[in-house]
């Protein structure tokens, strides 16, 4: 029998995570130029639809229907190919939760929202440079060859889970993979013709950030899959880390540029949210401020490094999400303690070096995997259809040249 309380909470949590994808569209849409706002927003909304289709057809089955087979993780994934269309899942199927169980349909829905959001994060890196046809193919292949394998390995009983690696809500499976995939796409697609383009609507960025922050409570707290003390710990850690990161980024920019910057404040909060994600339910409350401060410092330095190297990651997906997830997963190896979550582990702070080593290896492997496979996927797609738009299409803007639409009155466009 399932828990009514856990079920109700998880339905709300799944809804909050779903909200994060439209929120991301607002966030990226505000940062884009007026000529490209629809081009970046449609990529998030298409992920909302197409990733759901893929998840229903075979995504959930590949990620969660069973553990490894014959000692190899790919065998475990491929062994589930006969379980497509949610085969074997009925209305009475129960998934374990904090207080007993939740309907498996609810777990399917919650995890589906992660599969939707993760590839959408990547799109901020190649804004106004990628063909829509190529993006659609990329979205499909990236799910199968990058996200599904790691969702299985981390949360579906696969290789990393069996080894003892922890990822509470997606530091590895979401932020590291998406962030380093973004970096690979930047290297493959190349720089924009106009790298100095400015945001078309900072208020829209602020709306997107607020909705992302709100949705992140479902993202992190919901990953406990029920309501208990760990749920509240993850919720509070999320808010504290984001707040400390926001203020830290504000102080850094204020000191450097003698002016407070709203975009910087918003970026800092996202850095804190991404960094606390892998350890939100495994680390004590006193570590959350440290995570937030370290998140802002590391992500800020990563963005500065990216700018000096002239890597055209337009919306700092690698610097914020990739580095945030990387640093957060390592910090989990330091601050984790079973005193706050018996299902977790003990990190360096309690003298357990083995767990820290596993987290470190997992971060490096996932970053390399996400980068390499993304680059290969783009290379293959480019053999079939051009990944990048032409220079004339880029100058005209994706909205007009590819979509034939305009976000604003034509006379108001830049």
CSV table of C-alpha atoms in Angstrom, one decimal:
chain,number,residue,atom,x,y,z
A,1,UNK,CA,0.0,0.0,0.0
A,2,UNK,CA,1.4,3.4,-0.9
A,3,UNK,CA,1.6,6.4,1.4
A,4,UNK,CA,-0.9,9.2,0.6
A,5,UNK,CA,1.3,11.9,2.1
A,6,UNK,CA,4.4,10.8,0.1
A,7,UNK,CA,2.3,10.4,-3.1
A,8,UNK,CA,0.7,13.9,-2.8
A,9,UNK,CA,4.1,15.5,-2.1
A,10,UNK,CA,5.8,13.7,-5.0
A,11,UNK,CA,3.0,14.8,-7.4
A,12,UNK,CA,3.7,18.4,-6.4
A,13,UNK,CA,7.5,17.9,-6.6
A,14,UNK,CA,7.2,16.5,-10.1
A,15,UNK,CA,5.1,19.5,-11.1
A,16,UNK,CA,7.7,21.9,-9.7
A,17,UNK,CA,10.4,20.2,-11.7
A,18,UNK,CA,8.3,20.3,-14.8
A,19,UNK,CA,8.0,24.1,-14.2
A,20,UNK,CA,11.8,24.4,-14.4
A,21,UNK,CA,11.9,23.7,-18.2
A,22,UNK,CA,9.6,26.7,-19.1
A,23,UNK,CA,11.5,28.7,-16.5
A,24,UNK,CA,14.7,27.8,-18.3
A,25,UNK,CA,13.1,29.0,-21.5
A,26,UNK,CA,12.4,32.4,-19.8
A,27,UNK,CA,15.9,32.5,-18.4
A,28,UNK,CA,17.7,31.8,-21.7
A,29,UNK,CA,15.1,33.8,-23.7
A,30,UNK,CA,15.8,36.9,-21.7
A,31,UNK,CA,19.6,36.5,-22.1
A,32,UNK,CA,19.3,36.0,-25.9
A,33,UNK,CA,19.0,38.9,-28.4
A,34,UNK,CA,15.6,39.9,-29.8
A,35,UNK,CA,16.4,38.1,-33.0
A,36,UNK,CA,16.9,34.8,-31.2
A,37,UNK,CA,14.6,34.7,-28.2
A,38,UNK,CA,12.1,32.3,-29.9
A,39,UNK,CA,14.9,30.1,-31.3
A,40,UNK,CA,16.2,29.4,-27.8
A,41,UNK,CA,12.8,29.1,-26.2
A,42,UNK,CA,11.5,26.6,-28.7
A,43,UNK,CA,14.4,24.2,-27.8
A,44,UNK,CA,13.2,24.0,-24.2
A,45,UNK,CA,9.6,23.5,-25.1
A,46,UNK,CA,10.4,20.9,-27.7
A,47,UNK,CA,12.4,19.0,-25.1
A,48,UNK,CA,9.3,19.1,-22.9
A,49,UNK,CA,7.4,17.3,-25.5
A,50,UNK,CA,9.8,15.0,-27.3
A,51,UNK,CA,11.7,13.9,-24.2
A,52,UNK,CA,8.3,12.8,-22.7
A,53,UNK,CA,7.6,10.8,-25.9
A,54,UNK,CA,11.0,9.1,-25.6
A,55,UNK,CA,10.6,8.5,-21.9
A,56,UNK,CA,7.2,6.8,-22.5
A,57,UNK,CA,8.4,4.7,-25.4
A,58,UNK,CA,11.6,3.3,-23.8
A,59,UNK,CA,13.5,5.9,-21.6
A,60,UNK,CA,12.1,4.8,-18.2
A,61,UNK,CA,12.5,1.2,-19.0
A,62,UNK,CA,16.1,1.6,-20.1
A,63,UNK,CA,17.0,3.6,-17.0
A,64,UNK,CA,15.1,1.9,-14.2
A,65,UNK,CA,13.7,-1.5,-15.2
A,66,UNK,CA,16.3,-3.7,-13.4
A,67,UNK,CA,19.9,-3.5,-12.5
A,68,UNK,CA,23.1,-4.7,-14.3
A,69,UNK,CA,23.2,-8.0,-16.1
A,70,UNK,CA,26.3,-10.2,-16.5
A,71,UNK,CA,28.5,-7.7,-14.8
A,72,UNK,CA,28.4,-5.0,-17.4
A,73,UNK,CA,26.3,-1.8,-17.2
A,74,UNK,CA,25.5,-1.6,-20.9
A,75,UNK,CA,24.2,-5.2,-20.7
A,76,UNK,CA,21.9,-4.0,-17.9
A,77,UNK,CA,20.6,-1.2,-20.1
A,78,UNK,CA,20.3,-3.2,-23.3
A,79,UNK,CA,18.7,-6.1,-21.3
A,80,UNK,CA,15.7,-3.8,-20.7
A,81,UNK,CA,14.9,-3.1,-24.4
A,82,UNK,CA,12.1,-5.7,-24.2
A,83,UNK,CA,10.4,-3.5,-21.6
A,84,UNK,CA,9.4,-0.6,-23.8
A,85,UNK,CA,6.1,1.3,-23.5
A,86,UNK,CA,6.4,1.1,-19.7
A,87,UNK,CA,6.0,-2.7,-20.0
A,88,UNK,CA,5.2,-4.3,-16.7
A,89,UNK,CA,4.1,-1.1,-14.9
A,90,UNK,CA,0.5,-1.1,-13.7
A,91,UNK,CA,-1.6,1.2,-11.7
A,92,UNK,CA,-0.9,-0.9,-8.6
A,93,UNK,CA,2.9,-0.9,-9.1
A,94,UNK,CA,4.7,0.5,-6.0
A,95,UNK,CA,8.0,2.2,-5.8
A,96,UNK,CA,9.8,2.5,-2.4
A,97,UNK,CA,9.5,5.9,-0.7
A,98,UNK,CA,10.4,7.5,2.6
A,99,UNK,CA,7.3,6.2,4.4
A,100,UNK,CA,6.6,3.0,2.6
A,101,UNK,CA,5.8,3.4,-1.1
A,102,UNK,CA,4.5,5.7,-3.9
A,103,UNK,CA,2.7,4.6,-7.1
A,104,UNK,CA,5.4,3.8,-9.7
A,105,UNK,CA,3.5,6.1,-12.1
A,106,UNK,CA,4.5,9.0,-9.8
A,107,UNK,CA,8.2,8.0,-9.8
A,108,UNK,CA,8.0,7.7,-13.6
A,109,UNK,CA,6.6,11.2,-13.8
A,110,UNK,CA,9.2,12.7,-11.4
A,111,UNK,CA,12.2,11.1,-13.2
A,112,UNK,CA,10.7,12.1,-16.6
A,113,UNK,CA,11.0,15.8,-15.6
A,114,UNK,CA,14.7,15.3,-15.0
A,115,UNK,CA,15.1,13.7,-18.5
A,116,UNK,CA,13.3,16.7,-20.0
A,117,UNK,CA,15.3,19.4,-18.2
A,118,UNK,CA,18.8,18.0,-18.6
A,119,UNK,CA,19.3,18.3,-22.4
A,120,UNK,CA,17.5,21.7,-22.4
A,121,UNK,CA,20.2,23.1,-20.1
A,122,UNK,CA,22.8,22.5,-22.9
A,123,UNK,CA,21.0,24.8,-25.4
A,124,UNK,CA,22.2,28.0,-23.7
A,125,UNK,CA,25.7,27.3,-24.9
A,126,UNK,CA,25.0,27.4,-28.6
A,127,UNK,CA,22.2,30.0,-28.8
A,128,UNK,CA,21.5,31.4,-32.3
A,129,UNK,CA,24.0,29.1,-34.0
A,130,UNK,CA,22.4,25.7,-34.4
A,131,UNK,CA,19.9,24.4,-37.0
A,132,UNK,CA,16.6,23.2,-35.5
A,133,UNK,CA,16.7,20.0,-37.5
A,134,UNK,CA,20.2,19.2,-36.1
A,135,UNK,CA,19.0,20.1,-32.6
A,136,UNK,CA,16.1,17.7,-32.8
A,137,UNK,CA,18.4,14.9,-33.8
A,138,UNK,CA,20.9,15.9,-31.1
A,139,UNK,CA,18.1,15.9,-28.4
A,140,UNK,CA,17.2,12.3,-29.4
A,141,UNK,CA,20.7,10.9,-29.6
A,142,UNK,CA,21.9,12.7,-26.5
A,143,UNK,CA,19.2,11.1,-24.4
A,144,UNK,CA,20.0,7.6,-25.5
A,145,UNK,CA,23.8,7.8,-25.5
A,146,UNK,CA,24.5,10.2,-22.6
A,147,UNK,CA,21.6,10.8,-20.2
A,148,UNK,CA,20.0,7.4,-20.1
A,149,UNK,CA,23.2,5.5,-19.4
A,150,UNK,CA,24.1,7.8,-16.5
A,151,UNK,CA,20.6,7.9,-15.1
A,152,UNK,CA,20.8,4.1,-15.0
A,153,UNK,CA,24.3,4.0,-13.5
A,154,UNK,CA,23.5,6.6,-10.8
A,155,UNK,CA,19.9,6.1,-9.9
A,156,UNK,CA,18.8,2.9,-11.6
A,157,UNK,CA,21.0,0.4,-9.8
A,158,UNK,CA,23.8,0.5,-12.3
A,159,UNK,CA,27.6,0.6,-12.1
A,160,UNK,CA,28.1,3.9,-10.1
A,161,UNK,CA,25.3,3.1,-7.7
A,162,UNK,CA,26.8,-0.4,-7.0
A,163,UNK,CA,30.2,1.1,-6.5
A,164,UNK,CA,28.8,3.4,-3.8
A,165,UNK,CA,28.8,6.8,-5.6
A,166,UNK,CA,26.0,9.1,-4.4
A,167,UNK,CA,24.1,11.8,-6.3
A,168,UNK,CA,21.1,13.0,-4.4
A,169,UNK,CA,19.4,15.0,-7.1
A,170,UNK,CA,21.6,15.3,-10.2
A,171,UNK,CA,25.0,16.7,-9.8
A,172,UNK,CA,26.4,14.0,-12.0
A,173,UNK,CA,23.4,12.9,-14.1
A,174,UNK,CA,22.2,16.4,-14.8
A,175,UNK,CA,24.7,19.3,-14.2
A,176,UNK,CA,28.0,17.7,-15.0
A,177,UNK,CA,26.7,15.9,-18.1
A,178,UNK,CA,24.9,19.0,-19.4
A,179,UNK,CA,27.7,21.4,-18.5
A,180,UNK,CA,30.4,19.5,-20.2
A,181,UNK,CA,28.2,18.7,-23.1
A,182,UNK,CA,27.7,22.4,-23.5
A,183,UNK,CA,31.5,22.9,-23.5
A,184,UNK,CA,31.8,20.3,-26.2
A,185,UNK,CA,29.1,21.9,-28.3
A,186,UNK,CA,30.9,25.3,-28.0
A,187,UNK,CA,34.1,23.7,-29.4
A,188,UNK,CA,32.3,22.0,-32.2
A,189,UNK,CA,29.9,24.7,-33.3
A,190,UNK,CA,32.3,27.6,-32.8
A,191,UNK,CA,31.8,31.2,-31.8
A,192,UNK,CA,29.0,33.5,-32.7
A,193,UNK,CA,29.4,36.1,-35.4
A,194,UNK,CA,28.5,38.7,-32.9
A,195,UNK,CA,29.9,37.7,-29.5
A,196,UNK,CA,29.1,41.0,-27.9
A,197,UNK,CA,25.3,40.8,-28.2
A,198,UNK,CA,23.4,41.9,-25.1
A,199,UNK,CA,20.4,40.4,-23.3
A,200,UNK,CA,17.0,41.5,-24.7
A,201,UNK,CA,15.2,41.4,-21.3
A,202,UNK,CA,16.9,41.2,-18.0
A,203,UNK,CA,13.5,41.2,-16.2
A,204,UNK,CA,12.6,38.1,-18.1
A,205,UNK,CA,15.9,36.5,-16.9
A,206,UNK,CA,14.8,37.4,-13.3
A,207,UNK,CA,11.4,35.8,-13.8
A,208,UNK,CA,13.1,32.7,-15.1
A,209,UNK,CA,15.5,32.6,-12.2
A,210,UNK,CA,12.7,33.0,-9.7
A,211,UNK,CA,10.8,30.1,-11.2
A,212,UNK,CA,13.9,28.0,-11.4
A,213,UNK,CA,14.6,28.6,-7.8
A,214,UNK,CA,11.1,27.7,-6.9
A,215,UNK,CA,11.1,24.6,-9.0
A,216,UNK,CA,14.5,23.6,-7.4
A,217,UNK,CA,12.7,22.8,-4.2
A,218,UNK,CA,10.9,20.0,-5.9
A,219,UNK,CA,14.1,19.1,-7.8
A,220,UNK,CA,16.1,18.6,-4.6
A,221,UNK,CA,13.6,18.0,-1.8
A,222,UNK,CA,11.6,15.7,-4.0
A,223,UNK,CA,14.6,13.5,-4.6
A,224,UNK,CA,14.0,11.9,-1.2
A,225,UNK,CA,10.9,10.4,-2.8
A,226,UNK,CA,8.8,11.2,0.3
A,227,UNK,CA,8.3,13.4,3.3
A,228,UNK,CA,10.7,13.0,6.2
A,229,UNK,CA,13.5,14.8,7.9
A,230,UNK,CA,15.8,14.4,4.9
A,231,UNK,CA,13.2,16.1,2.8
A,232,UNK,CA,13.3,19.2,4.9
A,233,UNK,CA,17.1,19.1,5.1
A,234,UNK,CA,17.4,19.1,1.3
A,235,UNK,CA,14.8,21.9,1.1
A,236,UNK,CA,16.7,24.1,3.6
A,237,UNK,CA,20.2,23.3,2.3
A,238,UNK,CA,18.9,24.3,-1.2
A,239,UNK,CA,17.8,27.7,-0.1
A,240,UNK,CA,20.7,28.4,2.1
A,241,UNK,CA,23.4,27.5,-0.5
A,242,UNK,CA,21.6,29.5,-3.2
A,243,UNK,CA,21.4,32.5,-1.0
A,244,UNK,CA,25.0,32.4,0.2
A,245,UNK,CA,26.1,32.0,-3.5
A,246,UNK,CA,23.9,34.9,-4.6
A,247,UNK,CA,25.5,37.2,-2.0
A,248,UNK,CA,29.0,36.0,-2.7
A,249,UNK,CA,28.6,36.6,-6.4
A,250,UNK,CA,27.2,40.1,-5.7
A,251,UNK,CA,30.2,40.9,-3.4
A,252,UNK,CA,32.7,39.7,-6.0
A,253,UNK,CA,31.2,41.7,-8.8
A,254,UNK,CA,30.6,44.8,-6.6
A,255,UNK,CA,34.3,44.8,-5.5
A,256,UNK,CA,35.6,44.2,-9.1
A,257,UNK,CA,33.3,46.5,-11.1
A,258,UNK,CA,32.2,49.0,-8.3
A,259,UNK,CA,28.6,48.3,-9.3
A,260,UNK,CA,26.1,45.6,-8.2
A,261,UNK,CA,24.8,43.6,-11.2
A,262,UNK,CA,21.4,42.0,-11.4
A,263,UNK,CA,22.5,39.4,-14.0
A,264,UNK,CA,25.4,38.5,-11.7
A,265,UNK,CA,23.1,38.1,-8.7
A,266,UNK,CA,20.8,35.8,-10.7
A,267,UNK,CA,23.8,33.8,-12.0
A,268,UNK,CA,25.2,33.4,-8.6
A,269,UNK,CA,21.9,31.9,-7.3
A,270,UNK,CA,21.9,29.4,-10.1
A,271,UNK,CA,25.5,28.4,-9.3
A,272,UNK,CA,24.6,27.8,-5.7
A,273,UNK,CA,21.5,25.7,-6.7
A,274,UNK,CA,23.5,23.6,-9.1
A,275,UNK,CA,26.3,23.0,-6.6
A,276,UNK,CA,24.1,22.0,-3.7
A,277,UNK,CA,22.1,19.6,-5.8
A,278,UNK,CA,24.3,16.4,-5.5
A,279,UNK,CA,24.5,16.6,-1.7
A,280,UNK,CA,21.3,18.4,-0.6
A,281,UNK,CA,20.0,15.4,1.3
A,282,UNK,CA,23.3,14.0,2.4
A,283,UNK,CA,25.2,16.9,4.0
A,284,UNK,CA,24.6,18.7,7.4
A,285,UNK,CA,22.9,22.1,7.4
A,286,UNK,CA,26.1,23.9,8.5
A,287,UNK,CA,27.9,22.9,5.3
A,288,UNK,CA,25.3,24.6,3.0
A,289,UNK,CA,26.8,28.1,3.5
A,290,UNK,CA,30.2,26.8,2.7
A,291,UNK,CA,28.9,25.1,-0.5
A,292,UNK,CA,27.2,28.3,-1.5
A,293,UNK,CA,30.3,30.4,-1.1
A,294,UNK,CA,32.6,27.9,-2.8
A,295,UNK,CA,30.1,27.6,-5.6
A,296,UNK,CA,30.2,31.3,-6.4
A,297,UNK,CA,33.9,31.5,-6.2
A,298,UNK,CA,34.6,28.5,-8.4
A,299,UNK,CA,31.9,29.2,-10.9
A,300,UNK,CA,32.9,32.9,-11.2
A,301,UNK,CA,36.5,31.9,-11.8
A,302,UNK,CA,35.4,29.4,-14.4
A,303,UNK,CA,33.4,32.0,-16.3
A,304,UNK,CA,36.3,34.4,-16.1
A,305,UNK,CA,38.6,31.6,-17.4
A,306,UNK,CA,36.2,30.9,-20.2
A,307,UNK,CA,36.1,34.5,-21.2
A,308,UNK,CA,39.9,34.8,-21.3
A,309,UNK,CA,40.1,31.6,-23.5
A,310,UNK,CA,37.3,33.1,-25.7
A,311,UNK,CA,35.1,30.0,-25.4
A,312,UNK,CA,31.8,31.2,-26.6
A,313,UNK,CA,29.5,29.5,-24.1
A,314,UNK,CA,26.9,32.2,-24.5
A,315,UNK,CA,25.0,31.6,-21.3
A,316,UNK,CA,27.8,30.1,-19.2
A,317,UNK,CA,26.3,26.6,-19.0
A,318,UNK,CA,29.7,25.0,-18.5
A,319,UNK,CA,30.9,27.6,-16.0
A,320,UNK,CA,27.7,27.5,-13.9
A,321,UNK,CA,26.1,24.1,-14.3
A,322,UNK,CA,29.2,22.0,-15.3
A,323,UNK,CA,31.6,23.4,-12.7
A,324,UNK,CA,28.8,23.7,-10.2
A,325,UNK,CA,27.9,20.1,-10.5
A,326,UNK,CA,31.5,19.1,-10.5
A,327,UNK,CA,32.4,21.0,-7.4
A,328,UNK,CA,29.2,20.0,-5.6
A,329,UNK,CA,29.8,16.3,-6.2
A,330,UNK,CA,33.3,16.6,-4.8
A,331,UNK,CA,32.1,18.6,-1.8
A,332,UNK,CA,29.6,15.8,-1.2
A,333,UNK,CA,32.6,13.5,-0.8
A,334,UNK,CA,33.9,15.9,1.9
A,335,UNK,CA,30.8,16.8,3.9
A,336,UNK,CA,28.5,13.7,3.6
A,337,UNK,CA,27.6,12.1,6.9
A,338,UNK,CA,25.2,9.3,7.9
A,339,UNK,CA,24.3,11.4,10.9
A,340,UNK,CA,21.8,13.3,8.8
A,341,UNK,CA,21.0,10.5,6.3
A,342,UNK,CA,21.4,6.9,7.2
A,343,UNK,CA,21.2,6.0,3.5
A,344,UNK,CA,24.1,8.2,2.6
A,345,UNK,CA,27.8,7.9,3.4
A,346,UNK,CA,30.6,9.4,5.5
A,347,UNK,CA,33.0,11.8,3.7
A,348,UNK,CA,36.4,13.2,4.5
A,349,UNK,CA,35.1,15.3,7.3
A,350,UNK,CA,34.3,12.1,9.2
A,351,UNK,CA,37.5,10.4,8.1
A,352,UNK,CA,36.2,8.3,5.2
A,353,UNK,CA,38.6,8.8,2.3
A,354,UNK,CA,37.3,5.9,0.2
A,355,UNK,CA,34.0,7.6,-0.4
A,356,UNK,CA,35.7,10.9,-1.4
A,357,UNK,CA,37.8,9.0,-3.9
A,358,UNK,CA,34.7,7.4,-5.5
A,359,UNK,CA,33.0,10.8,-5.8
A,360,UNK,CA,36.2,12.3,-7.4
A,361,UNK,CA,36.5,9.5,-9.9
A,362,UNK,CA,32.8,9.7,-10.8
A,363,UNK,CA,33.0,13.5,-11.4
A,364,UNK,CA,36.0,13.1,-13.7
A,365,UNK,CA,34.5,10.1,-15.6
A,366,UNK,CA,31.1,11.7,-16.1
A,367,UNK,CA,32.7,15.0,-17.3
A,368,UNK,CA,34.9,13.3,-19.8
A,369,UNK,CA,32.0,11.0,-21.0
A,370,UNK,CA,29.6,13.9,-21.4
A,371,UNK,CA,32.2,16.0,-23.3
A,372,UNK,CA,33.4,13.2,-25.6
A,373,UNK,CA,30.1,11.6,-26.5
A,374,UNK,CA,28.5,15.0,-27.1
A,375,UNK,CA,31.3,16.0,-29.5
A,376,UNK,CA,31.0,12.7,-31.3
A,377,UNK,CA,27.2,13.0,-31.6
A,378,UNK,CA,27.5,16.5,-33.1
A,379,UNK,CA,30.2,15.2,-35.5
A,380,UNK,CA,27.9,12.4,-36.7
A,381,UNK,CA,24.9,14.7,-37.0
A,382,UNK,CA,26.9,17.1,-39.1
A,383,UNK,CA,27.6,14.3,-41.6
A,384,UNK,CA,23.8,14.1,-42.1
A,385,UNK,CA,22.7,17.7,-41.8
A,386,UNK,CA,24.6,20.9,-41.0
A,387,UNK,CA,24.7,21.5,-37.3
A,388,UNK,CA,25.4,25.2,-37.6
A,389,UNK,CA,23.3,27.8,-39.4
A,390,UNK,CA,24.8,29.9,-42.2
A,391,UNK,CA,26.4,33.2,-41.4
A,392,UNK,CA,23.5,35.0,-43.2
A,393,UNK,CA,20.9,33.1,-41.2
A,394,UNK,CA,22.8,33.9,-38.0
A,395,UNK,CA,22.9,37.6,-38.8
A,396,UNK,CA,19.2,37.6,-39.6
A,397,UNK,CA,18.4,35.7,-36.4
A,398,UNK,CA,17.1,32.2,-35.8
A,399,UNK,CA,13.6,33.5,-35.2
A,400,UNK,CA,13.2,34.9,-38.7
A,401,UNK,CA,15.5,32.7,-40.7
A,402,UNK,CA,14.6,29.3,-39.3
A,403,UNK,CA,11.2,29.7,-37.5
A,404,UNK,CA,9.7,32.5,-39.6
A,405,UNK,CA,8.4,34.2,-36.4
A,406,UNK,CA,9.1,37.3,-34.4
A,407,UNK,CA,9.0,37.7,-30.6
A,408,UNK,CA,8.3,41.4,-30.9
A,409,UNK,CA,7.0,43.8,-33.5
A,410,UNK,CA,9.5,43.7,-36.4
A,411,UNK,CA,10.2,47.4,-36.2
A,412,UNK,CA,11.4,47.0,-32.6
A,413,UNK,CA,13.9,44.2,-33.4
A,414,UNK,CA,17.6,44.9,-33.0
